[in-house]
Every structure is written in C-alpha cells, then in structure tokens.
C-alpha cells in the first residue's frame, strides 16, 4: 500500500512538473511584413540565381525556460518572385515548383537547440512537391524584444540551410550542370499572441 501511495505521489509530482513547464509556452504568429523565405542556386558556376516567396503564414509555440518550441510555416509556391516575370513563370511550371499540383510547401518543426537563451537550430520536416524530408535551419541571428510599436513581445532571427532539391523530385537542369544543392535563407519574426 505504501509503495502504491509513493508511486501515485511520484506520478502526481511528475505531472504537475510537466504542467508547470508548459505554463511558460507562448503562442506567436508569423509577421509576414518581417518574414522572408528566399533561395539561392548557382547558375553554370558563373552567378547566383535568387528568388523569394511573397506569401507565407504560420505560427510558433515557444518556451524559453523549457527550451522547447514548435514551428509551422506554409509558403504559397505560386508567390515565387525573382523580379523577372518570365523566370517566375518557369519556376511555377511543372519543371520546377509545379504550383498547379503543389500550391504550397510547408516546414513543421518541434526540435529547438539552444546556446544559453538563444535558439541555434530548428529541426523539422520540409514538404515540397509532395515529398517530406528532414531539414535543420541553423540560426545566424536570434533575439526576442518588446516591440515599441506593437506593444508585444516579438521573437525571431535569420536561419539558413542547404537542401538537395533532387530529394524532392526537382531535377530540372541537372543534366545541364545546374547544381542540386539550394541555399535556403529564412528571415522570420513572430508576434506573441
């Protein structure tokens, strides 16, 4: 009987500790005015093609004390913008992003790495062209601040990763010598709700 009471007390303590740990988690909404998803890929070893996606949305749940979090970002692939209409149209075609069949790509993450209170990596899954693979975004900058304009806490940073586009079935130009590796750069700020 005594061991059962001890077990119940231990279970209650663990449960309360877990609940207390999650009490500090806060929800944040991605601020589209301060969030950019851009990509870079070499062009015949001569220059670098760059583009960005103009439409994106998402949310973050973040607990600095417990050093945990979750991220969900959805990017509208038809919003790809290189500053050149003909290139945008080709990127939207079935050769590349195939926006008619796959109108969005998503990044869902639930593993945060920290150094002190600074996020250094966010690991999760990127879904692109119907394929899902692990992706880790490394932070080159991270901070939380109280916005004087919004009167709320804002957290965010600059993140980057290199991904193999062929893993997602994006093979256009490989036979011509276009690289398979694409540099992904994400600037993100999220507003506490």
PDB file of C-alpha atoms in Angstrom:
ATOM      1  CA  UNK A   1       0.000   0.000   0.000  1.00  0.00           C
ATOM      2  CA  UNK A   2       2.800   2.360   0.917  1.00  0.00           C
ATOM      3  CA  UNK A   3       4.594   1.747  -2.419  1.00  0.00           C
ATOM      4  CA  UNK A   4       1.330   2.433  -4.285  1.00  0.00           C
ATOM      5  CA  UNK A   5       0.935   5.755  -2.476  1.00  0.00           C
ATOM      6  CA  UNK A   6       4.567   6.603  -3.219  1.00  0.00           C
ATOM      7  CA  UNK A   7       4.031   5.758  -6.912  1.00  0.00           C
ATOM      8  CA  UNK A   8       0.876   7.891  -7.059  1.00  0.00           C
ATOM      9  CA  UNK A   9       2.663  10.771  -5.347  1.00  0.00           C
ATOM     10  CA  UNK A  10       5.574  10.470  -7.783  1.00  0.00           C
ATOM     11  CA  UNK A  11       3.197  10.391 -10.745  1.00  0.00           C
ATOM     12  CA  UNK A  12       1.379  13.477  -9.442  1.00  0.00           C
ATOM     13  CA  UNK A  13       4.692  15.302  -8.957  1.00  0.00           C
ATOM     14  CA  UNK A  14       5.871  14.467 -12.495  1.00  0.00           C
ATOM     15  CA  UNK A  15       2.508  15.505 -13.964  1.00  0.00           C
ATOM     16  CA  UNK A  16       2.490  18.810 -12.066  1.00  0.00           C
ATOM     17  CA  UNK A  17       6.094  19.492 -13.096  1.00  0.00           C
ATOM     18  CA  UNK A  18       5.224  18.834 -16.734  1.00  0.00           C
ATOM     19  CA  UNK A  19       2.203  21.124 -16.496  1.00  0.00           C
ATOM     20  CA  UNK A  20       4.269  23.836 -14.832  1.00  0.00           C
ATOM     21  CA  UNK A  21       6.923  23.513 -17.541  1.00  0.00           C
ATOM     22  CA  UNK A  22       4.381  24.063 -20.300  1.00  0.00           C
ATOM     23  CA  UNK A  23       2.822  27.018 -18.464  1.00  0.00           C
ATOM     24  CA  UNK A  24       5.573  29.246 -19.912  1.00  0.00           C
ATOM     25  CA  UNK A  25       4.931  28.275 -23.528  1.00  0.00           C
ATOM     26  CA  UNK A  26       3.563  31.165 -25.552  1.00  0.00           C
ATOM     27  CA  UNK A  27       1.962  31.325 -28.986  1.00  0.00           C
ATOM     28  CA  UNK A  28       3.320  33.615 -31.678  1.00  0.00           C
ATOM     29  CA  UNK A  29       2.005  34.476 -35.142  1.00  0.00           C
ATOM     30  CA  UNK A  30       4.402  34.875 -38.057  1.00  0.00           C
ATOM     31  CA  UNK A  31       4.653  38.531 -39.074  1.00  0.00           C
ATOM     32  CA  UNK A  32       4.524  38.498 -42.899  1.00  0.00           C
ATOM     33  CA  UNK A  33       5.980  42.021 -43.067  1.00  0.00           C
ATOM     34  CA  UNK A  34       9.198  40.821 -41.363  1.00  0.00           C
ATOM     35  CA  UNK A  35       9.355  37.245 -42.647  1.00  0.00           C
ATOM     36  CA  UNK A  36      11.034  36.304 -45.918  1.00  0.00           C
ATOM     37  CA  UNK A  37      11.739  32.905 -47.416  1.00  0.00           C
ATOM     38  CA  UNK A  38      14.426  33.160 -50.093  1.00  0.00           C
ATOM     39  CA  UNK A  39      16.526  30.717 -52.081  1.00  0.00           C
ATOM     40  CA  UNK A  40      19.824  30.813 -53.960  1.00  0.00           C
ATOM     41  CA  UNK A  41      21.158  28.429 -56.596  1.00  0.00           C
ATOM     42  CA  UNK A  42      24.242  28.624 -58.769  1.00  0.00           C
ATOM     43  CA  UNK A  43      23.894  29.330 -62.485  1.00  0.00           C
ATOM     44  CA  UNK A  44      26.511  27.445 -64.551  1.00  0.00           C
ATOM     45  CA  UNK A  45      29.180  28.246 -61.969  1.00  0.00           C
ATOM     46  CA  UNK A  46      29.069  31.892 -63.048  1.00  0.00           C
ATOM     47  CA  UNK A  47      26.489  33.723 -60.947  1.00  0.00           C
ATOM     48  CA  UNK A  48      23.755  33.029 -58.416  1.00  0.00           C
ATOM     49  CA  UNK A  49      20.025  32.967 -59.151  1.00  0.00           C
ATOM     50  CA  UNK A  50      17.921  34.251 -56.265  1.00  0.00           C
ATOM     51  CA  UNK A  51      14.227  34.325 -55.550  1.00  0.00           C
ATOM     52  CA  UNK A  52      11.776  34.697 -52.718  1.00  0.00           C
ATOM     53  CA  UNK A  53       8.220  33.762 -51.851  1.00  0.00           C
ATOM     54  CA  UNK A  54       5.968  36.735 -51.191  1.00  0.00           C
ATOM     55  CA  UNK A  55       3.123  34.889 -49.421  1.00  0.00           C
ATOM     56  CA  UNK A  56       3.694  32.916 -46.243  1.00  0.00           C
ATOM     57  CA  UNK A  57       1.941  32.335 -42.944  1.00  0.00           C
ATOM     58  CA  UNK A  58       2.490  30.339 -39.825  1.00  0.00           C
ATOM     59  CA  UNK A  59       2.720  30.048 -36.096  1.00  0.00           C
ATOM     60  CA  UNK A  60       5.262  29.355 -33.389  1.00  0.00           C
ATOM     61  CA  UNK A  61       4.855  27.969 -29.883  1.00  0.00           C
ATOM     62  CA  UNK A  62       7.929  28.864 -27.864  1.00  0.00           C
ATOM     63  CA  UNK A  63       9.017  28.227 -24.286  1.00  0.00           C
ATOM     64  CA  UNK A  64      12.364  29.845 -23.494  1.00  0.00           C
ATOM     65  CA  UNK A  65      12.542  28.404 -19.976  1.00  0.00           C
ATOM     66  CA  UNK A  66      11.928  24.804 -21.057  1.00  0.00           C
ATOM     67  CA  UNK A  67      13.950  25.381 -24.256  1.00  0.00           C
ATOM     68  CA  UNK A  68      11.231  23.879 -26.424  1.00  0.00           C
ATOM     69  CA  UNK A  69       9.106  25.002 -29.304  1.00  0.00           C
ATOM     70  CA  UNK A  70       7.106  24.204 -32.402  1.00  0.00           C
ATOM     71  CA  UNK A  71       7.021  25.931 -35.776  1.00  0.00           C
ATOM     72  CA  UNK A  72       4.549  25.593 -38.644  1.00  0.00           C
ATOM     73  CA  UNK A  73       5.122  27.688 -41.762  1.00  0.00           C
ATOM     74  CA  UNK A  74       3.214  27.421 -45.043  1.00  0.00           C
ATOM     75  CA  UNK A  75       4.580  29.071 -48.170  1.00  0.00           C
ATOM     76  CA  UNK A  76       2.483  29.792 -51.264  1.00  0.00           C
ATOM     77  CA  UNK A  77       4.740  28.487 -54.066  1.00  0.00           C
ATOM     78  CA  UNK A  78       2.858  30.483 -56.732  1.00  0.00           C
ATOM     79  CA  UNK A  79       4.105  33.641 -54.987  1.00  0.00           C
ATOM     80  CA  UNK A  80       7.688  32.960 -56.117  1.00  0.00           C
ATOM     81  CA  UNK A  81       9.301  36.230 -57.166  1.00  0.00           C
ATOM     82  CA  UNK A  82      12.682  36.705 -58.828  1.00  0.00           C
ATOM     83  CA  UNK A  83      11.977  40.176 -60.180  1.00  0.00           C
ATOM     84  CA  UNK A  84      11.722  38.719 -63.707  1.00  0.00           C
ATOM     85  CA  UNK A  85       8.244  37.630 -64.877  1.00  0.00           C
ATOM     86  CA  UNK A  86       9.416  35.003 -67.395  1.00  0.00           C
ATOM     87  CA  UNK A  87      11.652  33.341 -64.790  1.00  0.00           C
ATOM     88  CA  UNK A  88       8.802  33.396 -62.249  1.00  0.00           C
ATOM     89  CA  UNK A  89       6.546  31.645 -64.777  1.00  0.00           C
ATOM     90  CA  UNK A  90       9.155  28.952 -65.414  1.00  0.00           C
ATOM     91  CA  UNK A  91       9.685  28.404 -61.685  1.00  0.00           C
ATOM     92  CA  UNK A  92       5.896  27.980 -61.272  1.00  0.00           C
ATOM     93  CA  UNK A  93       5.760  25.385 -64.089  1.00  0.00           C
ATOM     94  CA  UNK A  94       5.817  21.599 -63.806  1.00  0.00           C
ATOM     95  CA  UNK A  95       9.596  21.742 -64.461  1.00  0.00           C
ATOM     96  CA  UNK A  96      10.215  23.170 -61.013  1.00  0.00           C
ATOM     97  CA  UNK A  97       7.684  24.104 -58.273  1.00  0.00           C
ATOM     98  CA  UNK A  98       4.669  22.721 -60.193  1.00  0.00           C
ATOM     99  CA  UNK A  99       2.364  25.170 -58.413  1.00  0.00           C
ATOM    100  CA  UNK A 100      -0.779  23.880 -60.102  1.00  0.00           C
ATOM    101  CA  UNK A 101      -0.362  20.468 -58.471  1.00  0.00           C
ATOM    102  CA  UNK A 102       1.534  21.596 -55.333  1.00  0.00           C
ATOM    103  CA  UNK A 103       0.350  25.108 -54.379  1.00  0.00           C
ATOM    104  CA  UNK A 104       2.287  25.200 -51.111  1.00  0.00           C
ATOM    105  CA  UNK A 105       5.311  23.913 -49.264  1.00  0.00           C
ATOM    106  CA  UNK A 106       5.439  23.538 -45.513  1.00  0.00           C
ATOM    107  CA  UNK A 107       8.006  23.418 -42.740  1.00  0.00           C
ATOM    108  CA  UNK A 108       6.946  21.803 -39.470  1.00  0.00           C
ATOM    109  CA  UNK A 109       9.465  21.615 -36.634  1.00  0.00           C
ATOM    110  CA  UNK A 110       9.423  20.577 -32.995  1.00  0.00           C
ATOM    111  CA  UNK A 111      13.104  20.388 -32.081  1.00  0.00           C
ATOM    112  CA  UNK A 112      14.863  23.561 -30.949  1.00  0.00           C
ATOM    113  CA  UNK A 113      18.557  23.695 -29.996  1.00  0.00           C
ATOM    114  CA  UNK A 114      19.860  26.472 -27.754  1.00  0.00           C
ATOM    115  CA  UNK A 115      23.053  28.083 -26.590  1.00  0.00           C
ATOM    116  CA  UNK A 116      22.036  29.942 -23.459  1.00  0.00           C
ATOM    117  CA  UNK A 117      18.685  31.586 -24.271  1.00  0.00           C
ATOM    118  CA  UNK A 118      19.470  31.857 -27.984  1.00  0.00           C
ATOM    119  CA  UNK A 119      17.992  29.424 -30.477  1.00  0.00           C
ATOM    120  CA  UNK A 120      20.809  27.980 -32.604  1.00  0.00           C
ATOM    121  CA  UNK A 121      18.897  25.414 -34.693  1.00  0.00           C
ATOM    122  CA  UNK A 122      15.353  24.416 -35.518  1.00  0.00           C
ATOM    123  CA  UNK A 123      14.885  20.884 -36.862  1.00  0.00           C
ATOM    124  CA  UNK A 124      11.817  19.508 -38.550  1.00  0.00           C
ATOM    125  CA  UNK A 125      10.346  18.337 -41.834  1.00  0.00           C
ATOM    126  CA  UNK A 126      10.112  20.210 -45.131  1.00  0.00           C
ATOM    127  CA  UNK A 127       7.361  19.124 -47.523  1.00  0.00           C
ATOM    128  CA  UNK A 128       7.895  20.173 -51.131  1.00  0.00           C
ATOM    129  CA  UNK A 129       6.410  18.658 -54.310  1.00  0.00           C
ATOM    130  CA  UNK A 130       4.615  16.076 -52.191  1.00  0.00           C
ATOM    131  CA  UNK A 131       7.884  14.774 -50.675  1.00  0.00           C
ATOM    132  CA  UNK A 132       8.778  15.192 -46.991  1.00  0.00           C
ATOM    133  CA  UNK A 133      12.358  15.106 -45.690  1.00  0.00           C
ATOM    134  CA  UNK A 134      14.190  16.290 -42.556  1.00  0.00           C
ATOM    135  CA  UNK A 135      15.576  19.820 -42.605  1.00  0.00           C
ATOM    136  CA  UNK A 136      17.571  21.719 -39.982  1.00  0.00           C
ATOM    137  CA  UNK A 137      17.632  25.505 -40.126  1.00  0.00           C
ATOM    138  CA  UNK A 138      20.713  26.975 -38.435  1.00  0.00           C
ATOM    139  CA  UNK A 139      20.320  30.340 -36.750  1.00  0.00           C
ATOM    140  CA  UNK A 140      22.810  33.031 -37.709  1.00  0.00           C
ATOM    141  CA  UNK A 141      20.918  35.531 -35.555  1.00  0.00           C
ATOM    142  CA  UNK A 142      18.198  35.228 -32.894  1.00  0.00           C
ATOM    143  CA  UNK A 143      16.545  37.621 -30.446  1.00  0.00           C
ATOM    144  CA  UNK A 144      13.340  38.415 -28.576  1.00  0.00           C
ATOM    145  CA  UNK A 145      12.349  42.017 -27.884  1.00  0.00           C
ATOM    146  CA  UNK A 146       9.402  44.110 -26.759  1.00  0.00           C
ATOM    147  CA  UNK A 147       8.159  45.936 -29.836  1.00  0.00           C
ATOM    148  CA  UNK A 148       7.561  49.642 -29.089  1.00  0.00           C
ATOM    149  CA  UNK A 149       5.074  49.779 -31.971  1.00  0.00           C
ATOM    150  CA  UNK A 150       3.115  46.580 -31.349  1.00  0.00           C
ATOM    151  CA  UNK A 151       3.395  46.700 -27.538  1.00  0.00           C
ATOM    152  CA  UNK A 152       4.058  42.943 -27.606  1.00  0.00           C
ATOM    153  CA  UNK A 153       6.991  40.587 -27.475  1.00  0.00           C
ATOM    154  CA  UNK A 154       8.475  39.645 -30.841  1.00  0.00           C
ATOM    155  CA  UNK A 155      10.923  36.760 -31.348  1.00  0.00           C
ATOM    156  CA  UNK A 156      12.794  35.837 -34.472  1.00  0.00           C
ATOM    157  CA  UNK A 157      16.023  35.569 -36.351  1.00  0.00           C
ATOM    158  CA  UNK A 158      17.865  34.670 -39.504  1.00  0.00           C
ATOM    159  CA  UNK A 159      18.067  30.986 -40.389  1.00  0.00           C
ATOM    160  CA  UNK A 160      19.627  29.054 -43.248  1.00  0.00           C
ATOM    161  CA  UNK A 161      20.047  25.557 -44.628  1.00  0.00           C
ATOM    162  CA  UNK A 162      21.247  23.817 -47.759  1.00  0.00           C
ATOM    163  CA  UNK A 163      18.929  21.260 -49.274  1.00  0.00           C
ATOM    164  CA  UNK A 164      19.230  18.755 -52.092  1.00  0.00           C
ATOM    165  CA  UNK A 165      16.346  19.642 -54.425  1.00  0.00           C
ATOM    166  CA  UNK A 166      16.572  16.269 -56.202  1.00  0.00           C
ATOM    167  CA  UNK A 167      15.450  14.555 -52.964  1.00  0.00           C
ATOM    168  CA  UNK A 168      12.099  16.273 -53.562  1.00  0.00           C
ATOM    169  CA  UNK A 169      11.988  15.291 -57.242  1.00  0.00           C
ATOM    170  CA  UNK A 170      13.065  18.708 -58.569  1.00  0.00           C
ATOM    171  CA  UNK A 171      15.527  17.527 -61.201  1.00  0.00           C
ATOM    172  CA  UNK A 172      15.265  20.226 -63.856  1.00  0.00           C
ATOM    173  CA  UNK A 173      18.645  21.222 -65.334  1.00  0.00           C
ATOM    174  CA  UNK A 174      20.686  18.573 -63.509  1.00  0.00           C
ATOM    175  CA  UNK A 175      21.787  17.097 -66.874  1.00  0.00           C
ATOM    176  CA  UNK A 176      22.928  20.568 -67.979  1.00  0.00           C
ATOM    177  CA  UNK A 177      25.070  21.076 -64.898  1.00  0.00           C
ATOM    178  CA  UNK A 178      22.720  23.054 -62.672  1.00  0.00           C
ATOM    179  CA  UNK A 179      23.570  22.237 -59.034  1.00  0.00           C
ATOM    180  CA  UNK A 180      21.274  20.062 -56.984  1.00  0.00           C
ATOM    181  CA  UNK A 181      22.001  21.997 -53.778  1.00  0.00           C
ATOM    182  CA  UNK A 182      19.916  25.064 -52.991  1.00  0.00           C
ATOM    183  CA  UNK A 183      20.648  27.524 -50.191  1.00  0.00           C
ATOM    184  CA  UNK A 184      17.509  28.386 -48.246  1.00  0.00           C
ATOM    185  CA  UNK A 185      17.519  31.601 -46.192  1.00  0.00           C
ATOM    186  CA  UNK A 186      14.648  32.397 -43.829  1.00  0.00           C
ATOM    187  CA  UNK A 187      14.266  35.692 -42.024  1.00  0.00           C
ATOM    188  CA  UNK A 188      11.437  35.367 -39.533  1.00  0.00           C
ATOM    189  CA  UNK A 189       9.776  37.445 -36.838  1.00  0.00           C
ATOM    190  CA  UNK A 190       6.755  36.242 -34.863  1.00  0.00           C
ATOM    191  CA  UNK A 191       4.482  38.305 -32.616  1.00  0.00           C
ATOM    192  CA  UNK A 192       3.320  36.991 -29.249  1.00  0.00           C
ATOM    193  CA  UNK A 193      -0.445  36.475 -29.195  1.00  0.00           C
TER     194      UNK A 193
END
